[in-house]
XYZ file of C-alpha atoms in Angstrom:
676
model
C 160.430 101.844 98.525
C 160.012 98.194 97.495
C 157.002 97.861 99.775
C 155.360 100.845 98.116
C 155.970 99.368 94.670
C 154.498 96.029 95.746
C 151.496 97.680 97.356
C 150.952 99.841 94.287
C 151.019 96.878 91.911
C 148.681 94.931 94.189
C 146.203 97.800 94.229
C 146.371 98.123 90.431
C 145.880 94.370 90.035
C 142.832 94.411 92.309
C 141.511 97.367 90.331
C 141.835 95.390 87.087
C 140.032 92.404 88.593
C 137.374 94.625 90.151
C 136.623 96.601 86.999
C 136.432 93.427 84.909
C 134.046 91.763 87.346
C 132.130 94.993 87.831
C 131.564 95.419 84.091
C 129.072 92.540 84.063
C 127.386 93.767 87.245
C 127.226 97.276 85.791
C 125.446 96.163 82.604
C 122.973 94.176 84.682
C 122.429 97.102 87.035
C 121.834 99.546 84.175
C 119.223 97.214 82.682
C 117.574 96.666 86.054
C 117.367 100.371 86.897
C 116.169 101.263 83.391
C 113.212 98.880 83.720
C 112.458 100.247 87.185
C 112.678 103.871 86.035
C 109.964 103.284 83.408
C 107.786 100.688 85.163
C 108.200 102.026 88.702
C 108.327 98.447 89.994
C 111.093 95.971 90.811
C 111.738 92.873 88.719
C 113.094 90.157 91.010
C 113.323 87.752 88.048
C 116.100 89.850 86.464
C 118.875 87.718 87.977
C 117.390 84.489 86.641
C 116.928 86.045 83.192
C 120.678 86.654 83.291
C 121.478 83.129 84.570
C 119.279 81.363 82.006
C 120.841 83.436 79.220
C 124.295 82.355 80.418
C 123.160 78.733 80.033
C 121.930 79.469 76.492
C 125.171 81.203 75.495
C 127.318 78.390 76.902
C 125.189 75.798 75.092
C 125.455 77.673 71.773
C 129.218 78.000 72.145
C 129.564 74.271 72.668
C 127.195 73.475 69.794
C 129.131 75.618 67.306
C 132.294 73.632 67.981
C 134.765 76.534 68.091
C 137.736 75.729 70.315
C 140.821 77.457 71.671
C 142.752 76.084 68.678
C 140.837 78.290 66.220
C 142.263 81.670 65.134
C 141.811 84.499 67.668
C 139.697 86.598 65.304
C 137.276 83.706 64.807
C 136.950 83.232 68.552
C 136.468 86.932 69.251
C 133.949 87.165 66.426
C 132.019 84.276 67.952
C 131.884 86.108 71.303
C 130.363 89.118 69.521
C 127.818 86.854 67.837
C 127.033 85.201 71.164
C 126.559 88.648 72.714
C 123.996 89.431 70.007
C 122.214 86.113 70.553
C 122.262 86.668 74.313
C 120.816 90.155 73.867
C 117.981 88.838 71.688
C 117.183 85.948 74.032
C 117.373 88.139 77.137
C 115.067 90.715 75.541
C 112.461 88.071 74.656
C 112.703 86.506 78.092
C 112.299 89.822 79.904
C 109.380 90.749 77.637
C 107.695 87.528 78.750
C 108.303 88.499 82.391
C 106.743 91.919 81.745
C 103.749 90.344 80.037
C 103.125 87.757 82.741
C 104.149 89.523 85.956
C 103.464 93.225 85.374
C 100.757 93.744 82.773
C 98.054 91.669 84.558
C 98.442 93.880 87.655
C 98.364 97.187 85.799
C 94.747 97.970 86.707
C 94.970 96.930 90.368
C 97.533 99.502 91.575
C 99.185 96.848 93.705
C 102.978 97.364 93.646
C 103.666 94.187 95.632
C 101.618 91.922 93.363
C 104.151 92.096 90.496
C 106.995 91.711 92.991
C 105.632 88.406 94.307
C 104.780 87.305 90.767
C 108.382 87.856 89.661
C 109.568 85.750 92.619
C 107.420 82.887 91.322
C 108.592 83.367 87.726
C 112.235 83.505 88.825
C 111.903 79.969 90.184
C 110.296 78.859 86.935
C 113.273 80.289 85.027
C 115.628 78.504 87.420
C 113.838 75.237 86.716
C 114.121 75.822 82.957
C 117.875 76.312 83.389
C 118.063 73.003 85.261
C 116.063 71.195 82.574
C 118.242 72.753 79.890
C 121.368 71.585 81.634
C 120.039 68.063 82.170
C 119.292 67.825 78.451
C 123.013 68.375 77.756
C 124.514 66.484 80.678
C 124.039 63.063 82.180
C 123.797 63.324 86.014
C 126.804 61.963 87.863
C 126.197 58.711 89.763
C 125.248 59.423 93.342
C 124.581 63.115 92.644
C 121.792 64.435 94.857
C 119.753 67.629 94.543
C 119.419 70.032 91.650
C 122.541 72.200 91.916
C 123.584 73.147 88.406
C 127.250 72.271 87.730
C 129.361 74.576 85.594
C 128.652 74.238 81.899
C 131.801 73.491 79.962
C 132.570 76.256 77.482
C 135.555 76.665 75.140
C 138.099 79.351 75.968
C 137.057 81.863 73.330
C 138.854 84.969 74.573
C 142.631 84.996 74.030
C 144.585 85.445 77.253
C 147.583 87.261 75.738
C 149.376 89.274 78.399
C 149.307 93.049 77.884
C 150.332 94.217 81.335
C 153.650 94.855 82.974
C 155.298 96.023 86.152
C 153.857 93.150 88.158
C 150.273 93.834 87.014
C 148.503 91.244 84.875
C 146.193 92.704 82.234
C 145.255 90.219 79.532
C 143.593 90.663 76.176
C 140.586 88.936 77.753
C 140.316 91.700 80.371
C 140.692 94.391 77.723
C 138.025 92.862 75.488
C 135.522 92.589 78.353
C 136.040 96.202 79.410
C 135.924 97.458 75.802
C 132.726 95.577 74.976
C 131.026 96.723 78.176
C 132.095 100.338 77.587
C 130.884 100.206 73.980
C 127.473 98.883 75.023
C 127.181 101.504 77.789
C 128.129 104.318 75.396
C 125.682 103.058 72.778
C 122.924 102.931 75.383
C 123.656 106.491 76.493
C 123.504 107.660 72.871
C 120.259 105.746 72.317
C 118.562 107.269 75.355
C 119.781 110.788 74.556
C 119.329 111.054 70.796
C 116.691 108.618 69.582
C 112.893 108.778 69.554
C 112.953 105.531 71.443
C 115.061 107.127 74.173
C 112.794 110.171 74.397
C 109.806 107.861 74.890
C 111.542 106.028 77.728
C 112.662 109.248 79.397
C 109.188 110.759 79.158
C 107.550 107.657 80.633
C 110.130 107.561 83.422
C 109.574 111.213 84.355
C 105.750 111.235 84.255
C 103.832 108.400 82.627
C 100.449 110.149 82.881
C 101.723 113.346 81.281
C 103.450 111.322 78.575
C 100.153 109.581 77.829
C 98.374 112.930 77.569
C 100.986 113.984 75.021
C 100.272 110.926 72.865
C 102.883 108.459 74.164
C 101.949 104.908 75.104
C 103.250 104.052 78.618
C 102.573 100.335 78.110
C 104.703 100.336 74.965
C 107.410 102.267 76.809
C 107.406 99.714 79.616
C 107.633 96.808 77.172
C 110.522 98.470 75.338
C 112.277 99.194 78.638
C 111.983 95.556 79.689
C 113.240 94.411 76.293
C 116.249 96.721 76.557
C 116.817 95.614 80.165
C 116.817 91.970 79.080
C 119.132 92.747 76.166
C 121.664 94.337 78.517
C 121.407 91.299 80.804
C 121.964 89.111 77.733
C 125.117 90.971 76.724
C 126.347 90.720 80.305
C 125.563 87.000 80.247
C 127.647 86.517 77.098
C 130.579 88.387 78.661
C 130.231 86.355 81.866
C 130.059 83.032 80.009
C 133.064 83.862 77.845
C 135.118 85.058 80.814
C 134.143 82.493 83.467
C 132.769 79.554 81.474
C 129.221 79.093 82.845
C 126.947 79.497 85.813
C 125.384 77.607 88.721
C 121.777 77.185 89.801
C 122.035 79.686 92.629
C 123.840 82.291 90.556
C 120.534 83.776 89.394
C 119.607 84.842 92.912
C 123.134 86.001 93.739
C 123.502 88.021 90.544
C 120.044 89.526 91.058
C 120.930 90.702 94.562
C 124.298 92.038 93.377
C 122.500 93.874 90.586
C 120.083 95.461 93.036
C 122.986 96.448 95.295
C 124.741 98.202 92.415
C 121.488 99.889 91.316
C 120.759 101.153 94.825
C 124.384 102.172 95.289
C 124.166 104.424 92.250
C 120.602 105.584 92.859
C 117.631 103.534 91.628
C 116.315 105.118 88.455
C 119.687 106.521 87.331
C 121.371 104.440 84.573
C 124.613 106.401 84.939
C 124.618 105.884 88.684
C 123.910 102.170 88.224
C 126.891 101.893 85.866
C 129.158 103.567 88.414
C 127.637 101.477 91.218
C 128.336 98.239 89.348
C 131.980 99.123 88.760
C 132.382 100.242 92.366
C 130.800 97.011 93.590
C 133.214 95.008 91.438
C 136.186 96.789 93.017
C 134.649 96.243 96.471
C 134.339 92.519 95.722
C 137.949 92.272 94.564
C 139.189 93.964 97.736
C 137.017 91.681 99.869
C 138.328 88.584 98.087
C 141.911 89.701 98.707
C 141.666 91.037 102.243
C 139.227 88.485 103.685
C 138.040 85.497 101.704
C 136.021 85.007 98.532
C 133.328 83.261 100.559
C 132.706 86.399 102.610
C 132.143 88.659 99.591
C 128.498 87.653 98.882
C 127.654 88.106 102.572
C 129.273 91.552 102.675
C 127.463 92.578 99.479
C 124.137 91.612 101.050
C 124.972 93.500 104.238
C 125.815 96.510 102.058
C 122.456 96.164 100.303
C 120.545 96.067 103.593
C 122.484 99.065 104.903
C 121.865 101.097 101.751
C 118.144 100.352 101.659
C 117.791 101.153 105.340
C 119.889 104.291 105.655
C 120.508 105.611 102.134
C 117.730 104.352 99.800
C 118.433 107.113 97.250
C 121.973 105.787 96.758
C 125.403 107.268 97.325
C 125.451 109.140 94.027
C 121.953 110.638 94.249
C 121.317 114.058 95.727
C 119.028 114.595 98.656
C 116.407 115.972 96.306
C 116.439 112.922 94.088
C 113.039 111.690 95.103
C 112.687 110.049 91.733
C 115.489 107.665 92.671
C 113.701 106.385 95.733
C 111.047 103.734 95.609
C 107.530 104.769 96.411
C 107.187 103.241 99.848
C 103.951 104.897 100.839
C 101.561 103.472 98.289
C 102.410 99.830 98.778
C 99.410 97.776 99.713
C 99.401 94.684 101.852
C 100.914 91.837 99.807
C 98.676 89.036 101.089
C 96.017 90.095 103.530
C 94.892 87.187 105.715
C 91.262 87.408 106.739
C 91.040 87.987 110.475
C 88.339 85.369 111.012
C 88.335 81.921 109.484
C 85.466 80.968 107.241
C 82.893 78.506 108.560
C 83.857 75.883 105.993
C 87.572 76.049 106.742
C 86.947 75.855 110.493
C 84.685 72.859 110.024
C 87.227 71.047 107.874
C 89.919 71.804 110.425
C 87.725 70.413 113.208
C 87.436 67.161 111.260
C 91.187 66.964 110.691
C 92.177 67.452 114.347
C 90.872 64.049 115.588
C 92.616 62.415 112.630
C 95.856 64.146 113.588
C 95.515 62.978 117.195
C 94.874 59.393 116.133
C 97.483 59.269 113.367
C 100.365 57.734 115.406
C 98.098 54.864 116.414
C 96.883 54.428 112.829
C 100.452 54.321 111.585
C 101.426 51.810 114.253
C 98.605 49.509 113.128
C 99.123 49.930 109.384
C 102.923 50.164 109.385
C 103.002 53.136 106.993
C 106.221 54.556 108.467
C 105.348 58.133 107.498
C 105.514 59.711 110.943
C 108.566 61.904 110.127
C 106.778 63.207 107.022
C 103.638 63.965 109.030
C 105.762 65.764 111.631
C 107.359 67.885 108.903
C 103.900 68.757 107.562
C 102.844 70.003 111.007
C 106.009 72.089 111.235
C 105.105 73.623 107.859
C 101.718 74.525 109.353
C 103.453 76.378 112.190
C 105.698 78.191 109.722
C 102.724 79.219 107.590
C 100.837 80.584 110.597
C 103.914 82.505 111.746
C 104.427 84.008 108.292
C 100.724 84.856 108.011
C 101.094 87.077 111.088
C 103.958 88.972 109.450
C 102.627 89.070 105.896
C 98.863 88.833 106.304
C 98.128 90.585 109.596
C 100.906 93.209 109.619
C 101.264 93.584 105.836
C 105.064 93.076 105.816
C 106.297 91.019 102.867
C 109.001 88.704 104.274
C 110.886 86.736 101.607
C 113.551 85.433 104.002
C 111.381 83.676 106.574
C 113.370 80.432 106.296
C 116.242 82.217 108.065
C 114.323 82.070 111.366
C 113.705 78.360 110.849
C 117.472 77.927 110.357
C 118.333 79.968 113.451
C 116.020 77.810 115.567
C 117.467 74.588 114.185
C 121.067 75.648 114.678
C 120.326 76.981 118.159
C 119.038 73.548 119.164
C 122.041 71.899 117.508
C 124.478 74.192 119.330
C 122.785 73.507 122.676
C 122.349 69.738 122.361
C 124.406 68.373 119.432
C 127.095 65.826 120.154
C 129.481 67.642 117.811
C 128.880 71.093 119.295
C 131.810 72.604 121.212
C 129.372 74.989 122.864
C 127.218 72.119 124.141
C 130.271 70.387 125.587
C 130.836 73.392 127.848
C 127.274 73.326 129.248
C 126.005 71.388 132.231
C 123.833 68.348 131.725
C 120.592 70.187 132.531
C 121.170 72.924 129.960
C 121.812 70.326 127.248
C 118.411 68.687 127.567
C 116.454 68.604 124.245
C 113.176 69.588 125.930
C 114.829 72.785 127.220
C 116.321 73.619 123.799
C 112.816 74.077 122.356
C 111.799 77.211 124.314
C 115.368 78.536 124.240
C 115.422 78.272 120.452
C 112.142 80.165 120.344
C 113.503 82.935 122.562
C 116.777 83.268 120.634
C 114.954 83.388 117.316
C 112.411 85.892 118.619
C 115.321 88.132 119.580
C 116.737 87.749 116.078
C 113.273 88.597 114.764
C 113.477 91.906 116.592
C 116.883 92.593 115.017
C 115.580 91.652 111.580
C 112.536 93.818 112.146
C 114.558 96.961 112.828
C 114.887 97.774 109.094
C 111.078 97.636 108.951
C 111.056 100.868 110.940
C 112.688 102.710 108.048
C 111.690 100.830 104.888
C 108.350 99.924 103.317
C 106.864 98.009 100.451
C 109.286 96.732 97.840
C 112.349 97.816 99.790
C 111.222 95.752 102.775
C 110.781 92.710 100.541
C 114.338 93.093 99.225
C 115.732 93.647 102.731
C 114.093 90.471 104.072
C 115.256 88.537 101.008
C 118.822 89.717 101.622
C 118.632 88.937 105.346
C 117.316 85.482 104.508
C 120.404 84.875 102.358
C 122.817 86.395 104.907
C 121.971 83.773 107.550
C 122.946 80.707 105.436
C 126.008 82.638 104.283
C 127.108 83.202 107.867
C 126.428 79.548 108.693
C 128.723 78.498 105.846
C 131.462 80.917 106.862
C 131.554 79.895 110.569
C 132.479 76.198 110.359
C 133.994 76.035 113.840
C 130.559 76.825 115.276
C 128.111 75.509 112.682
C 130.053 72.829 110.832
C 130.002 74.925 107.649
C 128.693 73.127 104.543
C 128.850 69.762 106.354
C 126.277 70.879 108.894
C 125.869 69.566 112.431
C 125.138 65.974 113.415
C 124.097 64.199 116.563
C 121.167 66.487 117.380
C 118.881 64.549 119.775
C 115.153 64.511 119.166
C 112.981 66.719 121.325
C 111.011 64.961 124.053
C 107.926 65.810 126.080
C 109.979 66.138 129.244
C 113.157 64.956 130.995
C 111.386 61.982 132.544
C 110.240 60.336 129.291
C 112.361 58.236 126.896
C 113.021 59.523 123.396
C 110.522 58.480 120.739
C 109.545 59.694 117.235
C 106.011 60.083 118.598
C 107.310 62.799 120.938
C 108.472 64.911 117.992
C 105.099 64.417 116.324
C 103.229 65.332 119.496
C 105.358 68.442 119.991
C 104.871 69.487 116.364
C 101.098 68.977 116.652
C 100.961 70.858 119.947
C 103.016 73.721 118.498
C 100.782 73.924 115.413
C 97.610 73.980 117.541
C 99.124 76.579 119.856
C 100.182 78.745 116.902
C 96.706 78.522 115.344
C 94.853 79.363 118.559
C 97.238 82.226 119.287
C 96.850 83.617 115.767
C 93.044 83.546 115.967
C 93.104 85.325 119.316
C 95.662 87.857 118.108
C 93.536 88.683 115.080
C 90.746 90.067 117.307
C 93.031 91.487 119.981
C 94.326 95.014 120.370
C 97.550 93.961 118.665
C 95.605 92.547 115.721
C 93.635 95.767 115.321
C 96.906 97.737 115.486
C 98.401 95.564 112.735
C 95.331 96.082 110.556
C 95.408 99.848 111.129
C 99.128 100.149 110.283
C 98.752 97.838 107.298
C 95.835 99.772 105.801
C 96.945 103.364 106.567
C 100.030 104.042 108.653
C 99.410 107.807 108.833
C 95.843 107.374 110.044
C 96.989 104.734 112.548
C 99.592 107.109 113.944
C 97.006 109.872 114.325
C 95.000 107.698 116.744
C 98.035 106.716 118.802
C 99.025 103.396 117.208
C 102.815 102.930 117.101
C 103.752 101.468 113.731
C 107.227 100.620 115.010
C 105.978 98.540 117.946
C 103.329 96.856 115.814
C 105.832 95.786 113.157
C 108.438 94.607 115.642
C 105.819 92.573 117.517
C 104.807 90.827 114.282
C 108.418 89.960 113.468
C 109.084 88.724 117.008
C 106.015 86.437 117.128
C 106.549 85.082 113.623
C 110.232 84.429 114.294
C 109.501 82.722 117.612
C 107.141 80.237 115.937
C 109.718 79.484 113.233
C 112.509 79.061 115.795
C 110.638 76.445 117.819
C 109.657 74.636 114.610
C 113.328 74.656 113.551
C 114.401 73.127 116.864
C 111.924 70.254 116.457
C 113.043 69.784 112.843
C 116.724 69.560 113.820
C 115.997 66.875 116.406
C 113.662 65.007 114.071
C 116.400 64.463 111.472
C 119.403 64.525 113.808
C 121.440 66.408 111.206
C 121.069 69.869 109.660
C 122.845 71.613 106.798
C 122.494 75.126 105.350
C 120.905 73.766 102.136
C 117.805 72.727 104.114
C 116.937 76.380 104.784
C 117.253 78.019 101.369
C 114.826 80.323 99.574
C 112.788 77.342 98.380
C 111.458 76.820 101.900
C 110.428 80.476 102.143
C 108.674 80.073 98.803
C 106.774 76.998 100.011
C 105.567 78.775 103.145
C 104.637 81.894 101.187
C 102.702 79.751 98.702
C 100.750 78.184 101.598
C 99.795 81.650 102.894
C 98.876 82.818 99.400
C 96.687 79.770 98.778
C 94.744 79.761 102.045
C 94.996 83.284 103.413
C 91.662 84.465 102.043
C 89.893 81.981 104.345
C 91.609 83.174 107.524
C 94.033 81.328 109.836
C 92.208 78.048 109.262
C 92.672 78.544 105.521
C 96.400 79.089 106.089
C 96.548 75.754 107.936
C 94.763 74.011 105.083
C 97.025 75.705 102.541
C 100.097 74.453 104.413
C 98.678 70.927 104.579
C 97.954 71.070 100.849
C 101.529 72.133 100.072
C 102.887 69.449 102.412
C 100.655 66.784 100.856
C 101.916 67.740 97.425
C 105.547 67.699 98.569
C 105.349 64.514 100.640
C 102.653 62.386 98.967
C 101.627 63.523 95.504
C 105.169 63.943 94.173
C 106.205 60.526 95.433
C 103.096 58.804 94.075
C 103.396 60.503 90.684
C 107.100 59.651 90.469
C 106.430 55.978 91.283
C 103.625 55.888 88.722
C 105.770 57.347 85.952
C 108.617 54.978 86.778
C 106.240 52.013 86.626
C 104.943 53.270 83.289
C 108.518 53.641 82.057
C 109.267 50.058 83.058
C 106.154 48.826 81.260
C 106.951 50.794 78.091
C 110.711 50.186 78.324
C 111.317 53.947 78.334
C 114.638 54.732 80.068
C 113.814 58.408 80.693
C 110.542 57.550 82.431
C 112.224 54.882 84.549
C 114.668 57.493 85.899
C 112.222 60.377 86.315
C 112.177 62.253 89.640
C 109.483 64.913 89.901
C 110.990 66.279 93.102
C 113.590 67.873 90.867
C 110.775 69.958 89.313
C 109.814 71.588 92.606
C 111.120 74.995 91.596
C 108.760 75.248 88.632
C 105.735 73.845 90.423
C 106.012 76.000 93.544
C 106.911 79.021 91.452
C 103.799 78.533 89.334
C 101.682 77.993 92.455
C 102.893 81.276 93.939
C 102.414 83.137 90.658
C 98.901 81.806 90.042
C 97.816 82.407 93.641
C 99.017 86.017 93.406
C 97.318 86.508 90.037
C 94.005 85.031 91.200
C 94.073 87.132 94.362
C 94.609 90.295 92.319
C 91.772 89.417 89.942
C 89.544 88.669 92.905
C 90.241 92.142 94.271
C 89.515 93.609 90.877
C 86.151 91.849 90.674
C 85.413 92.926 94.224
């Protein structure tokens, strides 16, 4: 029947698209799972290694000057050369990640230390990609932010049509699939027949036994990371030649897609990762066709969360494949927050509180006009305290904490915003800004319970990936529901929170609410630390089996931590939405989670008071030091007549600076434990 013919050709066309897209994901997934199989730890910087290599390949292609007018053999030969250059650059880059993020933690037996370190390094790599792009491109007038536009790249792969019967299959598609298959076959031969492959397989099976037999596990890990980076580099060359470049956020997206494919095929199985990548490509093509291309990243993340929660060994791994499952029992607490604040930190905090109370008056007298910035700093304090309960007290590494902040902000906007259809249907009392604050906290606490449900089944590194994915799902849903959330435009007309229905609106009210919320969060955290709940968190964090033997419910303890932490973030988000009057999804990206995590990492060793001081330090850097340094460099540029200095904006370097802060804090904490 004609319908059958049309449906058949459509399915074949989607299969072509899916396999072509999946080839790049498959190479990335094989490299990712190979490094994990040998090192036994996850590299969250893998996606940014891929993205930065794409930028390098695109830059080289432009520099060489080959265009679509050159002979096809010259263009195809250049793609092969670029694949070799990408492989070399990716290998060197991944070796640097192994040296900086994994080797320093080798003697501490802390599986979450390298994970957090790779998060920091991934942001450094993202910043390098931005700098690289800015060196080749002049920013467009009026362009705001640091989103990396597509790098222009010549069309190197000929698009000659080879298909028929209503199915398009170009020479470009055939070349991509052939190159990916050749690399995969060569890798399989290398692992099966070479001495190098035997070393990697021995280290993956039993590193201690391999060492007893004369092998060097450290050398095996370095070689595995080099090979992993080389595969990412080849995938980057294919991606650049096929699509033409990358964006700033593609590193995170490709990293999560890579992990999804690796888990789908069974972590630790290169063959399964290859099949998982191809299957994920077909899944993405079907999603693009049946739904919308914007929904595909969200569905991939939901698939990742579902796999990690219910099938962590992957679809293609047998039930006995324990080697394919992450070791979730040996993971230590990522950032333990001391239960009691040190005397020095409490004393410094006692000195700062009167200053905080008097600040609105001081600003009124001096005319500084920094009250919104001070309010934001206090909200960061609340976020840091909330995250310290989840990460420090309960030992649950949450990399998507900004999602709760977003849920609170959008809840307030939906309840009170002038552009909200939902608010229009409410009575006047229910639309009051002062009522939106506790309601946002309750809604977000409920979402915290939903987010915490995977914590019942997953541990350690898997939990970190799940929270990272959940943190990206929330902005994705916000973007895909424009009738409710305004989509990428956000929501406007959000009134500022007030101290009550009888008082007029004032910026001081938002400051007072933020200060009151921060003080409440701090006092609650200090009381919780010494309460029965705090002792339950410590018991579950240190030894879940021992805690269960004395009647402590790990499930209830974890859910309580997520609920309290989410509730704090939700109320802070509601105040933030009213403070600015307008919210967009970009305000709640992974950078915010990184800032809050850096505050906990910096001050956690001195207890809740140290977390407060760490948050204030991060806020002072973000709100004061960056601005002062930028003004100083611009003044110096004007004095020296240096155009680059006159246009400098250090806020665009935030990724590198916060990434380095998180990395160094994690490294110093690990060395402190080692000395202890």
